[in-house]
Coordinates of C-alpha atoms and ligand atoms in Angstrom, one line a residue:
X1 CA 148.2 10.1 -101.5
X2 CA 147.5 13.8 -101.8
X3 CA 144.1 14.3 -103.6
X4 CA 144.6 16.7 -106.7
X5 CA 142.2 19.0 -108.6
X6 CA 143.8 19.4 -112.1
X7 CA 142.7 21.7 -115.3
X8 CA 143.7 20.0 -118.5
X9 CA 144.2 22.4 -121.7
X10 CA 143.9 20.7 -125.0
X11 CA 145.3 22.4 -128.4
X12 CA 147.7 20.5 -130.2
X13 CA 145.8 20.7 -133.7
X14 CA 142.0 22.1 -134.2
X15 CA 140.2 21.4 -130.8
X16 CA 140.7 23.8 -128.4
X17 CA 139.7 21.7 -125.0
X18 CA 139.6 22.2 -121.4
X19 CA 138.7 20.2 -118.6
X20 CA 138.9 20.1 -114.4
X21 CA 139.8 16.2 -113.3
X22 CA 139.3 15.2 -109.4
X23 CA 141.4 12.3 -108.0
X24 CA 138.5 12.2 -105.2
X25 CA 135.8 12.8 -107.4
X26 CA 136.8 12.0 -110.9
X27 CA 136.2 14.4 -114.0
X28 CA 134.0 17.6 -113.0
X29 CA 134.0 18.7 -116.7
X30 CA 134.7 19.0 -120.2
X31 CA 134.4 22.2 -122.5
X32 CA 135.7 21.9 -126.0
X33 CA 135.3 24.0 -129.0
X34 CA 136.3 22.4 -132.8
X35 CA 137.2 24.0 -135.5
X36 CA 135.9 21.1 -137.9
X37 CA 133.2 23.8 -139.6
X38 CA 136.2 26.2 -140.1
X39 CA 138.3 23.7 -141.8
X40 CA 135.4 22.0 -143.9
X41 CA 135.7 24.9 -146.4
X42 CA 138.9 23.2 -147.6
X43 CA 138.8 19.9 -146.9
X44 CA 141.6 19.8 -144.2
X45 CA 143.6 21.6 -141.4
X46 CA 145.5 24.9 -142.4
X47 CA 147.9 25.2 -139.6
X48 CA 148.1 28.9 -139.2
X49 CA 144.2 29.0 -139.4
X50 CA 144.0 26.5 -136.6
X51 CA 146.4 28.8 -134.5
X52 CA 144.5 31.5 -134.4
X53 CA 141.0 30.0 -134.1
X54 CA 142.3 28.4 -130.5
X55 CA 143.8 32.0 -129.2
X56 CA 140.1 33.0 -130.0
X57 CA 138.6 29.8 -128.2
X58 CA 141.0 29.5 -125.2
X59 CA 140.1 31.5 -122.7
X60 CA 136.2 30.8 -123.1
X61 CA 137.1 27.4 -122.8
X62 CA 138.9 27.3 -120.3
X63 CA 136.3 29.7 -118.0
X64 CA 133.7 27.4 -119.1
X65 CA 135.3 24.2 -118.0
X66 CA 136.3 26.2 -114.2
X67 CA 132.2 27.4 -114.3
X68 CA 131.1 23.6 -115.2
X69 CA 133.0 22.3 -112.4
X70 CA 131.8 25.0 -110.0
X71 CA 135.8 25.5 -108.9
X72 CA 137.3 28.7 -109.5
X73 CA 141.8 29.0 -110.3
X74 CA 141.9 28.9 -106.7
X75 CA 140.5 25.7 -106.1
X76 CA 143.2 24.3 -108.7
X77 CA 146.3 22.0 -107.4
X78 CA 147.8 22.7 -110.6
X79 CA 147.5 23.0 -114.8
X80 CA 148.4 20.5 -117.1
X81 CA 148.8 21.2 -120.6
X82 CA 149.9 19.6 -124.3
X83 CA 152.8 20.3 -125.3
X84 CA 153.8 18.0 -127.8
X85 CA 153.3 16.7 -130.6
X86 CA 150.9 18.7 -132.7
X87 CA 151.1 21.7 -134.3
X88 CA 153.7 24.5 -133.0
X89 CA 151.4 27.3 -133.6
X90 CA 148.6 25.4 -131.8
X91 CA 150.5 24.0 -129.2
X92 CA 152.1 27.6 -128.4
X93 CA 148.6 29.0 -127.6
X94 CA 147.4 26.6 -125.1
X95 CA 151.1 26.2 -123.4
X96 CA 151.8 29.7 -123.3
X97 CA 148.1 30.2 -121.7
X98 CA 148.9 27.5 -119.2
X99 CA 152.1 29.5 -118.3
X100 CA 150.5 32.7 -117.5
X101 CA 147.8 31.0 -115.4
X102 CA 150.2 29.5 -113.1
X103 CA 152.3 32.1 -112.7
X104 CA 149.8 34.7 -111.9
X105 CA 148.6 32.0 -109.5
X106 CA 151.2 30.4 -108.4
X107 CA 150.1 26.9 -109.7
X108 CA 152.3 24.2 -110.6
X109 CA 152.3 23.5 -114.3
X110 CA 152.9 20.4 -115.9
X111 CA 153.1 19.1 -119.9
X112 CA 151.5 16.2 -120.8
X113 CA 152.3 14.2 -124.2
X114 CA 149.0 14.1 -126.2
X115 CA 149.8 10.5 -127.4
X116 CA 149.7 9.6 -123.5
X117 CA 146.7 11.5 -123.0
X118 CA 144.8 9.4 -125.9
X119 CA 146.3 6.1 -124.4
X120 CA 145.3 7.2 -120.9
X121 CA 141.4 8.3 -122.1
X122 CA 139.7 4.8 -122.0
X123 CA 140.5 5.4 -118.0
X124 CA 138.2 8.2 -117.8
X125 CA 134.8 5.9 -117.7
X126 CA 136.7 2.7 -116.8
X127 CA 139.0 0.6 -114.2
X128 CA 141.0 -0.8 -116.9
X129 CA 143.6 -3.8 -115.6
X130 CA 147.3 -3.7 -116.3
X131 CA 149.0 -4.5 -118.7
X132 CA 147.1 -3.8 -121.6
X133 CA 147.7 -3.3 -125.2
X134 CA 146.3 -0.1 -126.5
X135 CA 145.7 1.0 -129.9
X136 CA 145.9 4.3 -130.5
X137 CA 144.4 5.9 -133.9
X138 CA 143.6 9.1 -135.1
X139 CA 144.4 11.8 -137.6
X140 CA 147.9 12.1 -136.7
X141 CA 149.1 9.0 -135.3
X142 CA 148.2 5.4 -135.8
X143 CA 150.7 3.5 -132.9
X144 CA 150.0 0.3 -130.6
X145 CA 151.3 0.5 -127.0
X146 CA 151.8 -1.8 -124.4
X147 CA 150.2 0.1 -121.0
X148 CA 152.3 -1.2 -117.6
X149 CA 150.7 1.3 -115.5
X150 CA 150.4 5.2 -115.2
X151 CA 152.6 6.9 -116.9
X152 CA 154.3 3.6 -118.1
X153 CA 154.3 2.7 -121.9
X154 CA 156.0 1.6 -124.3
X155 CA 155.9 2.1 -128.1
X156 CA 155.6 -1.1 -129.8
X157 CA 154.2 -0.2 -133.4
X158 CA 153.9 2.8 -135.0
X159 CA 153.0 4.5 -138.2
X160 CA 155.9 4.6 -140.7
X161 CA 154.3 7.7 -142.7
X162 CA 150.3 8.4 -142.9
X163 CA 148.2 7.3 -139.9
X164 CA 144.8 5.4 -140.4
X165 CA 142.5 8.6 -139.8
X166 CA 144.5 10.8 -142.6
X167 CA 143.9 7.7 -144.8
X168 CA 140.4 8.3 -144.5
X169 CA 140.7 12.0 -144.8
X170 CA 142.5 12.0 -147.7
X171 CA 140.6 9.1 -149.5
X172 CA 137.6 10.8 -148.8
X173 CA 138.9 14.1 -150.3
X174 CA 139.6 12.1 -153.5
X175 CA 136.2 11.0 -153.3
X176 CA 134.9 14.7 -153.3
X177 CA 133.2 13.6 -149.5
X178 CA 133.4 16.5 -146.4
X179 CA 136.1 17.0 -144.2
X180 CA 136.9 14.5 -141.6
X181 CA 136.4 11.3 -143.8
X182 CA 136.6 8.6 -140.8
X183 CA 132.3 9.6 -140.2
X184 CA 131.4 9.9 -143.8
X185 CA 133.2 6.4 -145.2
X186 CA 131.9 4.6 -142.0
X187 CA 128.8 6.2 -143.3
X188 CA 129.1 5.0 -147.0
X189 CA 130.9 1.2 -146.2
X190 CA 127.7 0.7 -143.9
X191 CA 125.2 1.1 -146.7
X192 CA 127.7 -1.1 -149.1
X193 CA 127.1 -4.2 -146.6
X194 CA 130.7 -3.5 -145.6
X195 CA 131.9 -6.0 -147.9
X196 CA 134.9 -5.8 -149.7
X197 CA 134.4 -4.9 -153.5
X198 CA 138.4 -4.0 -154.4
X199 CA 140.8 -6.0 -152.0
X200 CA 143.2 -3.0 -151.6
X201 CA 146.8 -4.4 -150.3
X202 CA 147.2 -5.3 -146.9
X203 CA 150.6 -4.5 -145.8
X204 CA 153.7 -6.6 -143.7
X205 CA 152.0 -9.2 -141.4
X206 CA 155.4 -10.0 -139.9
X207 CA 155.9 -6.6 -138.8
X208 CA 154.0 -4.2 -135.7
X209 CA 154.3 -1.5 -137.7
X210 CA 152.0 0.3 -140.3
X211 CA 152.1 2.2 -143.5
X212 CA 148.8 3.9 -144.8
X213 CA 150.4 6.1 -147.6
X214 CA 150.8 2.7 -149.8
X215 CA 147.0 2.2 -149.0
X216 CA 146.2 6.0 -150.4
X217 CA 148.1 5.5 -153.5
X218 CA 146.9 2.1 -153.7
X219 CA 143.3 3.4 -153.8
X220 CA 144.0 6.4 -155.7
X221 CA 145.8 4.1 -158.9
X222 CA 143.2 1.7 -158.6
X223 CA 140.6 4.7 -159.1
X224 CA 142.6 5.5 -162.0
X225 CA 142.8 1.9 -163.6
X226 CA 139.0 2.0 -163.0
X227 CA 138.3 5.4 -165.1
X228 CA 136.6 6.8 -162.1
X229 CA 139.7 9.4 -161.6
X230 CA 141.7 11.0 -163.7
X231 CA 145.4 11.8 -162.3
X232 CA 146.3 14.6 -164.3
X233 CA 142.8 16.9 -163.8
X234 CA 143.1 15.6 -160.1
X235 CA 139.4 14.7 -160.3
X236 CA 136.9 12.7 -160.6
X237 CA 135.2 11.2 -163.2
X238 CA 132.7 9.4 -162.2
X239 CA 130.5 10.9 -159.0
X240 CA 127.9 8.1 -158.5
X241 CA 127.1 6.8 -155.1
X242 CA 127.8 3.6 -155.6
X243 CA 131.6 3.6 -156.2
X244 CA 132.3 5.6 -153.8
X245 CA 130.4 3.8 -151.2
X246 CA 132.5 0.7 -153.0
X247 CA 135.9 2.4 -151.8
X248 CA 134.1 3.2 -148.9
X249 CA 133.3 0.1 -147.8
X250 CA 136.5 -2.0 -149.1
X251 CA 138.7 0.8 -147.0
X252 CA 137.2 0.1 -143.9
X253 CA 137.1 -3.6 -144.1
X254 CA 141.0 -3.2 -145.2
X255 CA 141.8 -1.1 -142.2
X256 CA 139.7 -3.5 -140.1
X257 CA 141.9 -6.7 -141.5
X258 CA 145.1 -4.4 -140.7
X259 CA 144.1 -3.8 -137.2
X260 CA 142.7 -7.3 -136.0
X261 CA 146.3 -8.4 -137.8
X262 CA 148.5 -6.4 -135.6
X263 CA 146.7 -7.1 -132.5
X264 CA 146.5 -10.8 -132.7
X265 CA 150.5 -10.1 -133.5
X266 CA 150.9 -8.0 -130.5
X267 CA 149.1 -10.8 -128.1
X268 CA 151.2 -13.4 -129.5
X269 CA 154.3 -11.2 -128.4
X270 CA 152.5 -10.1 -125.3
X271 CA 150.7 -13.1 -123.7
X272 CA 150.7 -11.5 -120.5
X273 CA 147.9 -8.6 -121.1
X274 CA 145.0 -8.7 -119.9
X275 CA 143.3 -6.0 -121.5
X276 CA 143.0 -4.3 -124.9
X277 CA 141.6 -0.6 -125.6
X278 CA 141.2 1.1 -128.9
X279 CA 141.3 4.7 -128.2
X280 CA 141.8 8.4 -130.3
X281 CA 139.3 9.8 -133.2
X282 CA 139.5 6.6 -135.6
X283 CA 138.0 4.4 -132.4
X284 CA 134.8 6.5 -132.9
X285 CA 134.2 3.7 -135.6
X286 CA 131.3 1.2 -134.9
X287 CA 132.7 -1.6 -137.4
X288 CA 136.7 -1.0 -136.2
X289 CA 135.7 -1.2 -132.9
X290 CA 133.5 -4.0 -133.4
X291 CA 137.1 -5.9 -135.4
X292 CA 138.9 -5.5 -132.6
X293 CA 136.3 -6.5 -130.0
X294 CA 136.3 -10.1 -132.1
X295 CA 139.6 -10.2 -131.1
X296 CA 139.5 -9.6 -127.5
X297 CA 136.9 -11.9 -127.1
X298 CA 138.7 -14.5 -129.1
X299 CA 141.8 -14.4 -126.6
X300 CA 138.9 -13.8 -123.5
X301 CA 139.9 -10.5 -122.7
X302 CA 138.0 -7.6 -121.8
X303 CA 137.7 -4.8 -124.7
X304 CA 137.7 -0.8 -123.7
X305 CA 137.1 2.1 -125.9
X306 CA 136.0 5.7 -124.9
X307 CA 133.0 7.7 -125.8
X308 CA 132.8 9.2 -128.8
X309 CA 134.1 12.8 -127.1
X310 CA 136.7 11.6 -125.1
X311 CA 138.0 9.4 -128.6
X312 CA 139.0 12.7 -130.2
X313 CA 140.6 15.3 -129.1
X314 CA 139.8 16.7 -126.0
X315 CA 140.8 18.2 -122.4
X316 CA 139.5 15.7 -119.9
X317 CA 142.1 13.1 -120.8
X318 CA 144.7 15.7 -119.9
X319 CA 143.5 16.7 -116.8
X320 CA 143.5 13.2 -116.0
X321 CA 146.6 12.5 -117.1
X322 CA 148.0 15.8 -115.0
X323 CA 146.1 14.4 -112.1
X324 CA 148.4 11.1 -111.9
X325 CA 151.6 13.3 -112.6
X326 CA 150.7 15.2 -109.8
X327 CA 149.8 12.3 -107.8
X328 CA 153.6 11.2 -109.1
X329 CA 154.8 14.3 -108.3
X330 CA 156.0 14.6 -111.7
X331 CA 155.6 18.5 -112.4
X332 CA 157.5 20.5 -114.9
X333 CA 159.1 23.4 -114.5
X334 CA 158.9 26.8 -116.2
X335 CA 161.8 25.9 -119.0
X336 CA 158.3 23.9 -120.6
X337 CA 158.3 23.9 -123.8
X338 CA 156.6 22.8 -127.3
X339 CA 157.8 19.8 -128.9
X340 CA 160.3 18.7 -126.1
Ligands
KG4_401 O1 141.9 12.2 -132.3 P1 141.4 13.1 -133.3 O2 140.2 14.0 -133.0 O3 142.5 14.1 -133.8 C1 143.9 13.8 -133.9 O4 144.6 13.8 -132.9 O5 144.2 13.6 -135.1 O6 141.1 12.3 -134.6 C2 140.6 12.8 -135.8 C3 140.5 11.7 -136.8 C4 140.2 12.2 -138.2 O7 141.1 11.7 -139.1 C5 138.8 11.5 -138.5 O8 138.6 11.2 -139.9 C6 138.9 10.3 -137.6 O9 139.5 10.7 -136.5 N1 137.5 9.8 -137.3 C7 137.0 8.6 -137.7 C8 135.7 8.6 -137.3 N2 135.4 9.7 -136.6 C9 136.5 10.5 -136.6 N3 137.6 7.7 -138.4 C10 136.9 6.6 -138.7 N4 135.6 6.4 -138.4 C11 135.0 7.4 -137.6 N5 133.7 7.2 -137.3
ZN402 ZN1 144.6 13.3 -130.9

């Protein structure tokens, strides 16, 4: 097989990433700029705000990652960009900048789904075995795969509305705690023992699938019952530490008994993995990670999740992912667009 030098670019929602992967050498680099501080201000991400911060960030990042790996565009077999799902006005920055690279240097250009980057990013440190089942969680998605090989996947659970990291995120915004929540309630449940003070609902345990909004407004009306919030004044009522590291602490061990639920599910359906990886922003979570590895090593399977900067968003994992589409010789052509 051909060996392939590939430049990922990463901007589906507020990281603007870029990254130069080897298939002789592995990954030669990883530049990322995020626009967390930007979006603290208001507790969340305002789309058009996010746009314009990654045309600022793009093409620093992207030099930076070409300097880090001591290659220049010439030494690249081709670019491999996100373009889909995240935001349009994100997305449109780094697909359009991937265009315009490979057309003034006559690269080959090729999209990569984000979601397959994320489910693909546990390879970057590790050999992991196939098949495995992978769960994916982050800000925007929350979905369980089951990983045949590169580039083969299938969707076996998904999120019906919020995904797990947004349940943080907005929970934690209730709570008057900083933008993202996932760090600050894994914070907060730690120094509450991580015991759980308000048995929030759990949802179907027949079913692959998950639902975090009930969980929100679950939380939010027990808040309410509790005369800590008050609905109509959206705020609250009572600031002390010790409730909120309460809700802190009973949200993460709910999560934690949703996620060891659906995986011991999925390995009853899927008997045949021999693997299991947790990957995306939520799998930066010491206790989650630590739910799921009970699991693994219940069923004596190996248990793979990525470094903390390869767990969120990022470029390596699609310059990786570009470098087995290459490999593949699946390349797109210039129709490439967002979103399809
Ligand atoms: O993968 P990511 O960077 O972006 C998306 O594709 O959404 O994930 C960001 C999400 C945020 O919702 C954030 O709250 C969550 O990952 N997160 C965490 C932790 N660190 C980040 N959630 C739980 N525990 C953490 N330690
Ligand atoms: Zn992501």
């Amino acid at each position: 097989m051909k060996p392939y030098i590939t430049l990922g670019i990463e901007t589906s929602c507020d990281e603007t990433g870029a990254a130069v992967y080897s298939s002789a050498d592995g990954l030669l680099s990883n530049a990322l700029f995020s626009q967390i501080e930007l979006h603290k201000k208001v507790g969340g991400v305002i789309p058009e705000v996010a746009s314009r911060s990654q045309l600022e960030k793009i093409e620093p990042i992207v030099s930076a990652a070409l300097e880090r790996a001591g290659k220049t565009l010439e030494d690249i077999d081709a670019i491999a960009v996100t373009n889909k799902p995240g935001l349009p006005g994100s997305l449109l920055v780094g697909v359009c900048f991937a265009k315009a690279l490979a057309w003034a240097q006559n690269k080959k250009i090729i999209g990569v789904n984000h979601m397959e980057g994320h489910v693909f990013s546990s390879f970057l440190e590790n050999d992991v075995p196939f098949p495995h089942l992978c769960l994916t969680a982050s800000g925007g998605h929350t979905a369980l795969f089951l990983v045949r090989g590169f580039g083969d996947y299938e969707l076996i659970g998904h999120t019906d509305d919020d995904a797990a990291g947004e349940a943080f995120d907005k929970i934690a915004k209730l709570l008057n705690l900083p933008y993202p929540g996932g760090p600050e309630i894994e914070k907060r449940a730690q120094q509450a023992g991580f015991e759980d003070f308000f048995a929030y609902p759990r949802h179907n345990p027949q079913s692959l699938d998950f639902s975090f909004s009930g969980l929100k407004t679950a939380v939010l009306y027990d808040l309410v019952k509790r005369k800590v919030y008050d609905i109509h004044a959206k705020k609250l009522l009572d600031d002390s530490q010790e409730i909120k590291n309460q809700v802190a602490s009973s949200l993460l061990v709910c999560i934690g008994d949703i996620f060891a639920q659906k995986m011991e599910l999925a390995l009853k359906k899927y008997p045949q993995v021999k693997a299991i990886t947790f990957v995306g922003g939520v799998a930066c979570n010491k206790y989650l990670r630590a739910r799921l590895k009970d699991v693994a090593n219940a069923h004596n399977l190996p248990f793979f999740f990525p470094s903390p900067q390869y767990c969120t968003d990022n470029g390596a994992m699609i310059a990786f992912v570009g470098n087995y589409k290459a490999q593949q010789g699946k390349f797109s052509d210039w129709n490439l667009d967002i979103l399809k």
